[in-house]
Short mmCIF file of C-alpha atoms in Angstrom, two decimals:
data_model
loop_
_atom_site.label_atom_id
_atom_site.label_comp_id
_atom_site.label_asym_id
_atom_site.label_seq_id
_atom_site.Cartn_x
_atom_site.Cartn_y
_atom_site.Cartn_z
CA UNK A 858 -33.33 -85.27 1.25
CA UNK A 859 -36.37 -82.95 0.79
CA UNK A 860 -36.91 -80.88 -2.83
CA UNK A 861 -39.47 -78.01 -3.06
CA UNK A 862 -40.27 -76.96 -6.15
CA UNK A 863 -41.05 -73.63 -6.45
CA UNK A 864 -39.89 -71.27 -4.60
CA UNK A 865 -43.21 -68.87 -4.37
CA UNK A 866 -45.03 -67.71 -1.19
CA UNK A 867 -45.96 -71.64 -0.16
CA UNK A 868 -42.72 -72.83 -1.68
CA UNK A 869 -41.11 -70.51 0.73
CA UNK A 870 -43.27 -71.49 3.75
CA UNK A 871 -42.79 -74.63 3.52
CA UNK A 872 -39.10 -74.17 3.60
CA UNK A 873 -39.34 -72.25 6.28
CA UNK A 874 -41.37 -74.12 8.36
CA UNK A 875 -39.16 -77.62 8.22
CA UNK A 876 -36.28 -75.31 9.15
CA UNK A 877 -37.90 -74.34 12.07
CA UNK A 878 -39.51 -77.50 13.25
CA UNK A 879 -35.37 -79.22 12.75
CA UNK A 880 -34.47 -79.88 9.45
CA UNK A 881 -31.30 -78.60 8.49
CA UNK A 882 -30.50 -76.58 5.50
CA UNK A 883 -28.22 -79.29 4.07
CA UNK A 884 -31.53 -81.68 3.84
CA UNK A 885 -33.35 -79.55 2.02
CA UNK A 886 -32.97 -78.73 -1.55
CA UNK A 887 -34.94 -75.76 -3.36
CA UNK A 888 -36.02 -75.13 -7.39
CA UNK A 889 -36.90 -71.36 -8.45
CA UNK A 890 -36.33 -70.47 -11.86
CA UNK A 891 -36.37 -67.04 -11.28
CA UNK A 892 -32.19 -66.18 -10.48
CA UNK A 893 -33.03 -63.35 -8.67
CA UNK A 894 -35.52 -65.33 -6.07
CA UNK A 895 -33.53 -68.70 -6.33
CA UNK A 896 -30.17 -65.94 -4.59
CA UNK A 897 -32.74 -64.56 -2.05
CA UNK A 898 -34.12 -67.81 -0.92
CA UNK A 899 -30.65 -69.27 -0.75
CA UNK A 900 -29.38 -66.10 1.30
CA UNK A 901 -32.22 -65.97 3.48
CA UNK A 902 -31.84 -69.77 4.23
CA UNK A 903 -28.43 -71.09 3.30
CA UNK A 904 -30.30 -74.05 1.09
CA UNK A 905 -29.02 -75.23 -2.35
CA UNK A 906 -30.93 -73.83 -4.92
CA UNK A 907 -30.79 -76.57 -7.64
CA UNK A 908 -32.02 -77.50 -11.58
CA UNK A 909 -34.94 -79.39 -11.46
CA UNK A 910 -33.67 -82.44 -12.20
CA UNK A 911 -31.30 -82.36 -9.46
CA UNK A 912 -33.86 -82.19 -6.89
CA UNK A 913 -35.99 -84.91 -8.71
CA UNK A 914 -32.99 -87.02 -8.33
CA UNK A 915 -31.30 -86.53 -5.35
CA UNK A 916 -34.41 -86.21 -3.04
CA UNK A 917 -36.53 -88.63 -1.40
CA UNK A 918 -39.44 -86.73 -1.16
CA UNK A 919 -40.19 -84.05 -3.73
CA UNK A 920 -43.03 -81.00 -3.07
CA UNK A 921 -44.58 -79.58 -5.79
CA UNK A 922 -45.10 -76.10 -5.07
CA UNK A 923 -45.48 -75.01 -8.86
CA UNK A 924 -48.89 -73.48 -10.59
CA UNK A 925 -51.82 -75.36 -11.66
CA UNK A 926 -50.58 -74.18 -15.08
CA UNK A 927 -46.90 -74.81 -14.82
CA UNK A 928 -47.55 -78.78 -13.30
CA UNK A 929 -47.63 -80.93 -16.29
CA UNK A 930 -44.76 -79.16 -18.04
CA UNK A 931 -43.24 -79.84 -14.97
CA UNK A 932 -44.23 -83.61 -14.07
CA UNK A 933 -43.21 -84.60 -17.87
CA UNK A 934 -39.51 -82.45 -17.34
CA UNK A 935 -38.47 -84.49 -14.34
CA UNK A 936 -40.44 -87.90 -14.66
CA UNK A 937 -37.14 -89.87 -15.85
CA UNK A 938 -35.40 -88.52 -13.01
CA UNK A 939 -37.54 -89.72 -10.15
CA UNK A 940 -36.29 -92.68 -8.41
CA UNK A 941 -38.84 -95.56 -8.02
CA UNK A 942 -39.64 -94.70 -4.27
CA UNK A 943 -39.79 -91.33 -4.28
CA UNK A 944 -42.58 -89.86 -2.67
CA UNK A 945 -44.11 -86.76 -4.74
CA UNK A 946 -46.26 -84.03 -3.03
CA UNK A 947 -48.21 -81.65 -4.88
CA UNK A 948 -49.53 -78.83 -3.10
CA UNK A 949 -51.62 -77.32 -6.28
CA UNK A 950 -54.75 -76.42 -6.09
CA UNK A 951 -56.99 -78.54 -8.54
CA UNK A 952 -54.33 -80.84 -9.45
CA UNK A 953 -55.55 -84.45 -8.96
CA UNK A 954 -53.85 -87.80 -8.00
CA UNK A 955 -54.70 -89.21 -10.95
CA UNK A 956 -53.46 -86.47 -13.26
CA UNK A 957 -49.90 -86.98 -11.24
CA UNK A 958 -50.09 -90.80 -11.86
CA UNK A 959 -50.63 -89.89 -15.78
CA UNK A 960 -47.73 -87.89 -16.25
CA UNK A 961 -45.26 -90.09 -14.00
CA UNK A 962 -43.80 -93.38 -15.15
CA UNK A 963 -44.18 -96.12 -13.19
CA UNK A 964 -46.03 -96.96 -9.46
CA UNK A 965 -44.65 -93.62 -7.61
CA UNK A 966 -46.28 -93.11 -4.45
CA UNK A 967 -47.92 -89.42 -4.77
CA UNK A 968 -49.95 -87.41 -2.20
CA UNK A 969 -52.50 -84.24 -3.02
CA UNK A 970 -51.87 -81.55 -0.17
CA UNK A 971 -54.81 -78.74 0.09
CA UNK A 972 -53.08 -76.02 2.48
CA UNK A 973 -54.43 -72.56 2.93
CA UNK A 974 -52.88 -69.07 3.30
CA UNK A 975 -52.60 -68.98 6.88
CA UNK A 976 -49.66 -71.60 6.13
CA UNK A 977 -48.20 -68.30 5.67
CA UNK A 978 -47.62 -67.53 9.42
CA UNK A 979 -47.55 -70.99 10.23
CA UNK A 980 -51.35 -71.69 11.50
CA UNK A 981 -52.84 -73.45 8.32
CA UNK A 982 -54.77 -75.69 7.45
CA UNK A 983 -53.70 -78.58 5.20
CA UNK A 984 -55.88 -81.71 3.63
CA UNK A 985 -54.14 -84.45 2.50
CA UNK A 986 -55.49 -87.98 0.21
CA UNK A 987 -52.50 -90.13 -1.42
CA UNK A 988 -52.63 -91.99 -4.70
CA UNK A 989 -53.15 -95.33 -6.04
CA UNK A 990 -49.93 -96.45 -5.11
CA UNK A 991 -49.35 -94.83 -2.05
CA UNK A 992 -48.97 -96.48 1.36
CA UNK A 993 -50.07 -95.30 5.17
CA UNK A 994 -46.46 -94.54 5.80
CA UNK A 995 -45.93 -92.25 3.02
CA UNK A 996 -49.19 -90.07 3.94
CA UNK A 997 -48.03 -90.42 7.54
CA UNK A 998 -44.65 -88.73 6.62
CA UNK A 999 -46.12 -86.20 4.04
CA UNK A 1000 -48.52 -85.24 7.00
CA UNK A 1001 -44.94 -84.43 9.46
CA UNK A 1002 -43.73 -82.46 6.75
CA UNK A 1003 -47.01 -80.33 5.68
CA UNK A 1004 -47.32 -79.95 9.66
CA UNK A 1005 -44.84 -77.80 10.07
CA UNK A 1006 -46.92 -74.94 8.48
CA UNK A 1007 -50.26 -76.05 10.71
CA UNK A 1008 -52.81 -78.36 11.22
CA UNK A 1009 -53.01 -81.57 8.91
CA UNK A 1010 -56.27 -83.90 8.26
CA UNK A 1011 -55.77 -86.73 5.69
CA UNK A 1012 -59.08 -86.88 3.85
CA UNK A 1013 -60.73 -89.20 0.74
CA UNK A 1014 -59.54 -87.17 -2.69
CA UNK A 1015 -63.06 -87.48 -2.93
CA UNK A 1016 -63.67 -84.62 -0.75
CA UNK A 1017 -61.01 -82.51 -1.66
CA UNK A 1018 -63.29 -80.15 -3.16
CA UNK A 1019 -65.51 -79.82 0.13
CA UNK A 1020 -62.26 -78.74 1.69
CA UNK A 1021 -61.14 -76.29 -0.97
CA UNK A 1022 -64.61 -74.81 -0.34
CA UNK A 1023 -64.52 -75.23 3.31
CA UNK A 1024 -60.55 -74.07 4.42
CA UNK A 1025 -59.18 -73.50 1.01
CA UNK A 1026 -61.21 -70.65 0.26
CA UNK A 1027 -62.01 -70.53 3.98
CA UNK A 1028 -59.84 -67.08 5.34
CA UNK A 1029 -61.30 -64.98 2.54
CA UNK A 1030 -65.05 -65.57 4.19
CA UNK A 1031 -63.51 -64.73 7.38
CA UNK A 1032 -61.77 -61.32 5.90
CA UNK A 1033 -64.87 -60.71 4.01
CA UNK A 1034 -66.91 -60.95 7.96
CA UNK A 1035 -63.58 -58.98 9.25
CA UNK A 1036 -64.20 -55.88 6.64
CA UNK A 1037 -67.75 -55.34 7.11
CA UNK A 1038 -67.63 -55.23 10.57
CA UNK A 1039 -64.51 -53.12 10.30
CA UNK A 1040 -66.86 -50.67 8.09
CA UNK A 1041 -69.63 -50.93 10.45
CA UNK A 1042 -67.39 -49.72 13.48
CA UNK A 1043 -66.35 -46.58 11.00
CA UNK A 1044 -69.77 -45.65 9.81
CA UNK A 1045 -70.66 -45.62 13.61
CA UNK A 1046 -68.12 -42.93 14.31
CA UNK A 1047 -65.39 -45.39 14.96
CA UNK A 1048 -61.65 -44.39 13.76
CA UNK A 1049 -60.80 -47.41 11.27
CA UNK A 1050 -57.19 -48.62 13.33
CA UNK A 1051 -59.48 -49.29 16.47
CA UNK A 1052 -61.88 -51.19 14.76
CA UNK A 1053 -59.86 -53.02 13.21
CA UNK A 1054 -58.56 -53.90 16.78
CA UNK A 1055 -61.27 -54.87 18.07
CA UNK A 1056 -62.26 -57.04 15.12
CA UNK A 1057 -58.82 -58.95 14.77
CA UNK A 1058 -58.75 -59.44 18.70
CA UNK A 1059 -62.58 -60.36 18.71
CA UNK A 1060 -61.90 -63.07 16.12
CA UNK A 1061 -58.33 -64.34 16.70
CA UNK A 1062 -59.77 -64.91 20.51
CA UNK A 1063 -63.54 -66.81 19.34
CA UNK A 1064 -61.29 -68.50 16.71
CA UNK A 1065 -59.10 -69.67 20.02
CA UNK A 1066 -61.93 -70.83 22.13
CA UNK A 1067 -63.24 -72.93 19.38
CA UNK A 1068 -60.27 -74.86 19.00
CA UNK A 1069 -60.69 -75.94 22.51
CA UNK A 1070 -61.12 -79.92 23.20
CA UNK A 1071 -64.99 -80.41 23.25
CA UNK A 1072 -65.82 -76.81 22.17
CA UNK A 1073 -69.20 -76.91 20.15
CA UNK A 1074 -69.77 -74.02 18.02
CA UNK A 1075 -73.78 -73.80 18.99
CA UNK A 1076 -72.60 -73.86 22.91
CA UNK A 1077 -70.32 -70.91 22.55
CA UNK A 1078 -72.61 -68.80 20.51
CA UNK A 1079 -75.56 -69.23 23.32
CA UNK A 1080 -73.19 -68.15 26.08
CA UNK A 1081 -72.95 -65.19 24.68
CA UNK A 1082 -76.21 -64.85 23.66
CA UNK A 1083 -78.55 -63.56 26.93
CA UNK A 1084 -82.26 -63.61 26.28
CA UNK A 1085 -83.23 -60.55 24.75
CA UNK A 1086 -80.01 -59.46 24.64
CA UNK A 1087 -77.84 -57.12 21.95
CA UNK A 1088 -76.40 -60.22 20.78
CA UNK A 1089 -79.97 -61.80 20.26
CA UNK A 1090 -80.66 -58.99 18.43
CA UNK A 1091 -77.95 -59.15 16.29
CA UNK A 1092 -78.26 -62.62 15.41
CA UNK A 1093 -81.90 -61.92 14.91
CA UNK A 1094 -81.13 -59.96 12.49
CA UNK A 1095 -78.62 -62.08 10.62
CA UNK A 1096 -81.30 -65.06 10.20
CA UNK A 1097 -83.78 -62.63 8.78
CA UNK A 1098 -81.38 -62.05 6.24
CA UNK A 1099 -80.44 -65.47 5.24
CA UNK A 1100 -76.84 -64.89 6.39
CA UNK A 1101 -76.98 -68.79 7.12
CA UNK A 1102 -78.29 -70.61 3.94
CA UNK A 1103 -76.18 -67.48 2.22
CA UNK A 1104 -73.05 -68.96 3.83
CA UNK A 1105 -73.81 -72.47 2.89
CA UNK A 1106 -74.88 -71.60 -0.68
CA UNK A 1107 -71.40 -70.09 -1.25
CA UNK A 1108 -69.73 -73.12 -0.16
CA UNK A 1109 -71.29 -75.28 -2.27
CA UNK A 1110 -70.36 -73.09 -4.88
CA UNK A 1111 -66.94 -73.08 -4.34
CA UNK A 1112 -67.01 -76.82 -3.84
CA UNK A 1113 -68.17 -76.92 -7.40
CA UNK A 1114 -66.30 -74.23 -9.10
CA UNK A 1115 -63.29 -76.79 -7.38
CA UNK A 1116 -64.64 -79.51 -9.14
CA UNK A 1117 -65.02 -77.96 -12.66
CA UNK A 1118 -61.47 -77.09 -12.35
CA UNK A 1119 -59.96 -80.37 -11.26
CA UNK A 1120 -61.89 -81.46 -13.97
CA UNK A 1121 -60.01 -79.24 -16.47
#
């Protein structure tokens, strides 16, 4: 049996996403505290919407899909009911492996998951680092389960922050690129729906070609730059303006606002 706790945006993709890749609704067991979302989840999906305690008990695995805020008042409610091989999955931002150890009695295997928002529509990205006591088996399965909403890279919870700053925060650099040259298109006498067309189609297919088996990033950005070229210009122009060292600058920052907040 498989608990989710929380039965928010990720909560609810998650759900989603085991239902479609087989699971069936009698496996899975939800927690929303909200009555209202707890009756649309469980019309929507036909799952049991359960106490807390219920799913800390009766599940095998048990996802954590709860806020930063919310998690230790959670982890010290359903500690006692946790069976000694339970594996627990916390998909909160910030929250560390360590913190879970603190506030759970006992070895209990636990995992730190770092999805994104395209888990949303099923093309995330998740980064994954397990505990002191957890094994290669129970990453391996907490890896099937998280891939169901995307891509899944198991990672040292040392550089969990790099990939907050990386894919975490990753989309909202890509919207950011997305709305200027959305804007651009417009102030060029562009109506806004067909530059937004071309932008979404532009990126979803460079975005496709990248993920390609042996694609290099520098290698597809010189084919389609031709000597002296309107793309050489346009690049050009983005080094003069430090769009590079800009990019990598706000990385790091993120990395380290990640790290201030794990930190508490």
């Amino acid at each position: 049996m498989i608990a989710i706790i929380g039965g928010g945006k990720m909560g609810e993709a998650l759900l989603a996403g085991l239902l479609a890749t087989g699971y069936e609704a009698d496996q899975l067991l939800v927690t929303e505290p909200n009555r209202e979302r707890a009756e649309e989840l469980h019309a929507r999906y036909g799952v049991a919407v359960v106490p807390p305690a219920d799913s800390a008990s009766r599940a095998g695995t048990v996802i954590l899909a709860v806020k930063p805020q919310d998690m230790v008042e959670l982890l010290d409610r359903i500690d006692g009911d946790l069976g000694s091989d339970t594996l627990v999955v916390s998909i909160a931002a910030g929250i560390t492996t360590s913190l879970l150890e603190k506030h759970l009695s006992g070895d209990v295997a636990v995992v730190r998951a770092m999805p994104n928002t395209p888990a949303l529509v099923g093309r995330g990205m998740t980064a994954v680092a397990g505990g002191a006591h957890t094994g290669d088996g129970q990453l391996d399965h907490a890896e099937s389960l998280l891939r169901s909403v995307g891509e899944v890279v198991r990672v040292s919870e040392r550089h969990v922050d790099t990939v907050t700053a990386i894919s975490g925060s990753g989309p909202a650099y890509f919207y950011f690129i997305a709305e200027t040259m959305i804007e651009a298109g417009v102030a060029m006498g562009m109506t806004r729906a067909a530059a937004k067309k071309l932008v979404t189609q532009t990126i979803g297919g460079a975005a496709a070609m990248l993920g390609d088996p042996g694609a290099h990033p520098v290698v597809l950005r010189e084919a389609v730059t031709s000597p002296g070229g309107t793309t050489a210009a346009a690049v050009r122009e983005l080094e003069r303006h430090g769009v590079r060292t800009a990019f990598t600058d706000a990385i790091e920052a993120a990395r380290e606002r990640s790290r201030e907040l794990s930190e508490g």
